[in-house]
Each structure stands twice: as structure tokens, then as C-alpha cells.
Amino acid sequence: MEKFGLVERHPHPHDRRAYQIRLTPRGRALEPQLRECSKKALAKLTSGLNNKEIAELGRILEILRGETRIYEKPSF
């Protein structure tokens, strides 16, 4: 995405090992289209799940992504 001018990589102000990724104006212009595409994909992915199952899926994905604070939330 950086190669196509959609995002820019900036040094993280507090962690020199990391970068912050920011949308460029060109990337921001695509945001509405991508949001709609994302909504359609999510609807298709979760079409066979009820609301409780969708919430649990989100919780599990956050854990896998490394959101450790999510462990504090009960799943029921």
C-alpha cells in the first residue's frame, strides 16, 4: 500500500522499533469504497451467526491480534 501511495510509514514517537501507518490523501479518498466492501464481506462471513456468536468471534479475533485487555471481558 505504501508502494502505491495509499499509506505513509512514520517512526513511532515512543518506540523506535515500530512505525505508525497513516493514510495519504489518496488512501483517504478510497476509504468510503473500502468501508462498503468491508461491510459486505463481514455480512457474508457472519451470515450464519447470531449476535452472541458474532460478539464472541470479535472477542477471539481481538485476542489473536494481541489485545490483552480483552481478557478482562467475560464472553457471556
XYZ file of N, CA and C in Angstrom:
228
model
N 0.821 -1.176 0.000
C 0.000 0.000 0.000
C 0.874 1.252 0.000
N 1.993 1.152 0.666
C 2.915 2.285 0.660
C 3.458 2.503 -0.756
N 3.748 1.428 -1.428
C 4.278 1.484 -2.794
C 3.314 2.205 -3.737
N 2.009 2.051 -3.497
C 1.002 2.670 -4.343
C 0.565 4.044 -3.846
N 1.226 4.554 -2.816
C 0.937 5.888 -2.319
C -0.340 5.997 -1.504
N -0.775 4.874 -0.922
C -2.007 4.876 -0.131
C -1.758 5.114 1.351
N -0.585 4.743 1.830
C -0.223 4.936 3.238
C 1.205 5.449 3.325
N 1.509 6.053 4.458
C 2.863 6.506 4.766
C 3.288 5.886 6.090
N 4.548 5.562 6.166
C 5.104 4.997 7.388
C 5.909 6.084 8.103
N 5.606 6.283 9.394
C 6.298 7.286 10.211
C 6.873 6.600 11.444
N 8.042 7.042 11.909
C 8.590 6.461 13.136
C 7.630 6.659 14.308
N 7.515 5.646 15.133
C 6.674 5.746 16.325
C 7.375 6.686 17.308
N 6.645 7.624 17.907
C 7.291 8.602 18.789
C 7.837 8.014 20.092
N 7.331 6.846 20.520
C 7.762 6.291 21.799
C 8.450 4.934 21.677
N 8.466 4.366 20.488
C 9.057 3.044 20.297
C 9.812 3.038 18.978
N 11.119 3.164 19.055
C 11.899 3.281 17.829
C 11.908 2.007 16.994
N 11.404 0.896 17.542
C 11.309 -0.350 16.778
C 10.072 -0.379 15.895
N 9.127 0.520 16.150
C 7.819 0.463 15.487
C 7.596 1.667 14.573
N 6.606 1.509 13.726
C 6.180 2.584 12.843
C 4.694 2.837 13.035
N 4.277 4.047 12.753
C 2.861 4.381 12.672
C 2.513 4.468 11.195
N 1.403 3.864 10.829
C 0.958 3.866 9.440
C -0.204 4.845 9.318
N -0.109 5.756 8.374
C -1.157 6.765 8.182
C -1.600 6.772 6.727
N -2.895 6.997 6.531
C -3.423 7.125 5.178
C -2.926 8.416 4.540
N -2.618 8.351 3.276
C -2.308 9.540 2.498
C -3.634 10.114 1.990
N -3.631 11.309 1.422
C -4.874 11.818 0.822
C -5.446 10.854 -0.225
N -4.579 10.244 -0.984
C -5.030 9.258 -1.981
C -5.687 8.059 -1.309
N -5.086 7.568 -0.231
C -5.666 6.453 0.518
C -6.978 6.841 1.175
N -7.043 8.047 1.704
C -8.263 8.528 2.352
C -9.414 8.627 1.351
N -9.104 8.958 0.104
C -10.137 9.059 -0.932
C -10.785 7.697 -1.208
N -10.044 6.615 -0.985
C -10.581 5.268 -1.213
C -11.339 4.724 -0.008
N -11.233 5.394 1.112
C -11.815 4.886 2.358
C -13.311 4.576 2.267
N -14.159 5.429 1.702
C -15.584 5.077 1.637
C -15.857 3.786 0.859
N -15.185 3.616 -0.275
C -15.351 2.395 -1.062
C -14.910 1.167 -0.274
N -13.788 1.286 0.394
C -13.250 0.154 1.140
C -14.112 -0.186 2.350
N -14.691 0.824 2.986
C -15.599 0.569 4.106
C -16.811 -0.230 3.640
N -17.376 0.139 2.502
C -18.536 -0.569 1.963
C -18.169 -2.009 1.611
N -17.036 -2.190 1.012
C -16.557 -3.535 0.665
C -16.361 -4.368 1.934
N -15.806 -3.744 2.960
C -15.582 -4.417 4.236
C -16.901 -4.828 4.883
N -17.911 -3.949 4.839
C -19.220 -4.257 5.412
C -19.841 -5.459 4.717
N -19.738 -5.499 3.392
C -20.303 -6.617 2.632
C -19.587 -7.926 2.965
N -18.272 -7.879 3.063
C -17.503 -9.078 3.394
C -17.844 -9.574 4.796
N -17.965 -8.655 5.754
C -18.305 -9.031 7.121
C -19.701 -9.639 7.189
N -20.652 -9.057 6.471
C -22.012 -9.594 6.450
C -22.026 -11.013 5.889
N -21.261 -11.249 4.843
C -21.187 -12.579 4.249
C -20.525 -13.569 5.210
N -19.464 -13.146 5.855
C -18.728 -14.006 6.782
C -19.573 -14.401 7.988
N -20.393 -13.491 8.478
C -21.149 -13.736 9.712
C -22.616 -14.078 9.454
N -22.990 -14.328 8.223
C -24.402 -14.542 7.886
C -25.039 -15.716 8.633
N -24.267 -16.724 9.004
C -24.819 -17.867 9.714
C -24.695 -17.787 11.222
N -24.283 -16.641 11.747
C -24.050 -16.495 13.186
C -25.100 -15.581 13.803
N -25.439 -15.860 15.074
C -26.322 -14.941 15.796
C -25.476 -13.847 16.446
N -26.114 -12.865 17.058
C -25.393 -11.722 17.633
C -24.384 -12.127 18.699
N -24.731 -13.099 19.531
C -23.812 -13.548 20.580
C -22.573 -14.198 19.958
N -22.776 -14.991 18.923
C -21.646 -15.637 18.250
C -20.761 -14.621 17.533
N -21.370 -13.603 16.953
C -20.591 -12.546 16.301
C -19.736 -11.803 17.327
N -20.318 -11.508 18.484
C -19.564 -10.832 19.548
C -18.407 -11.710 20.024
N -18.639 -13.006 20.167
C -17.583 -13.931 20.605
C -16.479 -14.024 19.556
N -16.851 -14.061 18.293
C -15.860 -14.077 17.217
C -14.987 -12.828 17.292
N -15.615 -11.675 17.484
C -14.857 -10.431 17.617
C -13.903 -10.467 18.794
N -14.366 -11.004 19.911
C -13.522 -11.116 21.111
C -12.315 -12.007 20.839
N -12.542 -13.133 20.180
C -11.448 -14.061 19.877
C -10.449 -13.427 18.912
N -10.949 -12.729 17.909
C -10.056 -12.074 16.957
C -9.216 -10.995 17.619
N -9.787 -10.283 18.575
C -9.013 -9.277 19.306
C -7.911 -9.930 20.126
N -8.190 -11.087 20.711
C -7.161 -11.813 21.462
C -6.039 -12.219 20.517
N -6.400 -12.767 19.368
C -5.393 -13.199 18.402
C -4.571 -12.024 17.888
N -5.181 -10.860 17.811
C -4.488 -9.657 17.357
C -3.545 -9.119 18.423
N -3.706 -9.583 19.632
C -2.804 -9.158 20.698
C -3.403 -8.166 21.658
N -4.699 -7.987 21.626
C -5.361 -7.065 22.553
C -5.532 -7.763 23.900
N -4.544 -7.672 24.758
C -4.570 -8.391 26.026
C -5.634 -7.883 26.970
N -6.025 -6.636 26.850
C -7.057 -6.111 27.757
C -8.382 -6.813 27.554
N -8.586 -7.462 26.417
C -9.838 -8.146 26.116
C -10.059 -9.335 27.068
N -8.993 -9.855 27.643
C -9.130 -10.991 28.554
C -10.000 -10.637 29.770
N -10.086 -9.357 30.054
C -10.867 -8.926 31.218
C -12.371 -8.997 30.965
N -12.799 -9.034 29.704
C -14.205 -9.046 29.380
C -14.750 -10.475 29.425
N -15.855 -10.703 30.107
C -16.446 -12.035 30.075
C -17.063 -12.314 28.709
N -17.076 -13.581 28.309
C -17.597 -13.917 26.990
C -19.088 -14.230 27.022
N -19.705 -14.162 28.198
C -21.143 -14.500 28.262
C -21.961 -13.325 28.724
